[in-house]
Amino acid sequence: MIDKTVEKSEAEWQTELDPLQYHVLRKHGTERAFTSPLNDEKRTGTFRCAGCGEPLFDSKTKYESGSGWPSFWAPLNGAVDTSVDRSHFMTRTEVHCAKCGGHLGHVFPDGPRPTGERYCMNGAALEFEEKK
């Protein structure tokens, strides 16, 4: 269940987000693999929702999955919600920002320890804030 606390009209989202961010966050789109500079981000910091700025993932949980999208083994506590996605002739677990409901990506059960999960996120749905 998505219990979002930031609500905006579609017109407001379209004005505030660039076209790719809007496609991913609001229309449940996916960017092409290996196109996000955040896939190669190695600095210490926080990955935030590009829609509302909510902190979502700590860089300590990021790892190289080889999938072509930024991947994490765990989100920050309470930062994301999930729902069932039955599009594209398969069933997956979709990941959303808990604050604004924006589509971030999907979570799969093939990640590393300690969780065994792979939060495969669209870079367009994220912004990186380096820890100073």
C-alpha atoms as one frame of an Amber mdcrd trajectory, in Angstrom:
protein
   0.000   0.000   0.000   1.325   3.416  -0.926   0.705   5.933   1.877   2.152
   9.050   0.296   2.307  12.399   2.050   3.270  14.567  -0.943   0.463  15.009
  -3.440   0.652  17.129  -6.574  -1.355  17.351  -9.774   0.030  15.752 -12.918
   0.553  19.262 -14.321   2.677  20.184 -11.278   4.767  17.001 -11.627   5.290
  17.659 -15.362   6.471  21.199 -14.623   8.872  20.159 -11.825  10.424  17.045
 -13.380  12.398  16.657 -16.594  10.760  14.383 -19.216  12.708  11.236 -18.238
  12.104  11.780 -14.522   8.388  12.272 -15.206   8.255   9.126 -17.355   9.940
   7.027 -14.653   8.528   8.511 -11.442   4.952   9.246 -12.495   4.316   6.864
 -15.433   6.179   3.809 -14.044   8.699   3.906 -16.878  12.209   2.493 -17.021
  15.339   4.166 -18.277  17.673   2.225 -20.576  20.250   0.114 -18.761  23.738
   1.605 -18.323  22.542   5.169 -19.093  22.459   6.673 -15.592  25.622   8.274
 -14.217  24.399   7.171 -10.766  25.083   3.566 -11.742  28.807   4.382 -11.398
  28.479   6.648  -8.326  30.997   5.551  -5.670  31.151   8.519  -3.272  29.792
   8.433   0.287  26.367   9.998   0.624  22.627   9.610   0.287  20.457   8.756
  -2.694  17.251  10.809  -2.569  13.964  10.733  -4.472  14.229  13.016  -7.521
  10.549  13.859  -7.086  10.409  15.023  -3.473  13.955  14.878  -2.075  13.196
  12.175   0.486  16.318  10.200   1.566  15.941   6.648   0.202  19.270   4.774
   0.206  22.590   5.150   1.990  25.619   4.741  -0.284  26.902   2.039   2.100
  24.169  -0.273   0.755  24.968   0.329  -2.935  26.745  -2.412  -4.861  27.583
  -3.346  -8.458  24.904  -5.795  -9.577  25.857  -5.813 -13.263  22.219  -5.059
 -14.142  22.909  -1.600 -15.580  20.894   0.235 -12.923  21.925   1.553  -9.500
  21.411  -1.340  -7.062  21.167  -1.432  -3.289  20.760  -4.241  -0.773  18.465
  -2.214   1.532  16.573   1.101   1.634  16.596   3.487   4.562  14.044   2.530
   7.207  10.529   3.527   6.126  11.731   5.272   2.950  10.040   3.021   0.385
   6.790   1.148  -0.114   6.165  -1.762  -2.457   3.308  -3.055  -4.571   2.709
  -5.940  -6.957   3.526  -5.143 -10.605   1.988  -7.541 -13.131   3.033  -5.638
 -16.266   5.165  -7.067 -19.067   3.733 -10.605 -18.631   5.454 -11.167 -15.262
   4.934 -10.530 -11.568   7.466  -8.300  -9.834   7.652  -6.206  -6.670   7.561
  -2.523  -7.583   9.307  -0.021  -5.292   7.868   3.460  -4.650   8.970   6.473
  -2.633   6.967   6.340   0.605   6.653  10.131   0.670   5.477  10.994  -2.868
   4.571   7.598  -4.340   7.016   7.981  -7.233   8.041   4.795  -9.056  11.687
   3.998  -8.307  12.197   0.511  -9.743  11.816  -3.074  -8.527  13.211  -5.308
  -5.802  14.407  -8.843  -6.539  15.463 -11.715  -4.229  18.916 -12.144  -5.823
  20.984  -9.566  -3.939  23.977  -9.911  -1.634  24.091 -10.426   2.100  22.932
  -9.349   4.560  19.427  -8.988   3.033  19.624 -11.065  -0.140  17.646  -8.332
  -1.887  18.496  -6.253  -4.954  16.733  -2.914  -5.074  17.198  -2.184  -8.772
  16.474   1.538  -9.097  16.152   3.886 -12.035  18.852   6.546 -11.795  16.373
   9.097 -13.196  14.260   8.573 -10.060  17.206   9.396  -7.793  19.437  12.316
  -6.902  22.741  11.883  -5.104  23.834  14.053  -2.187  27.497  13.618  -1.283
  28.346  13.521   2.408  30.719  16.372   3.187
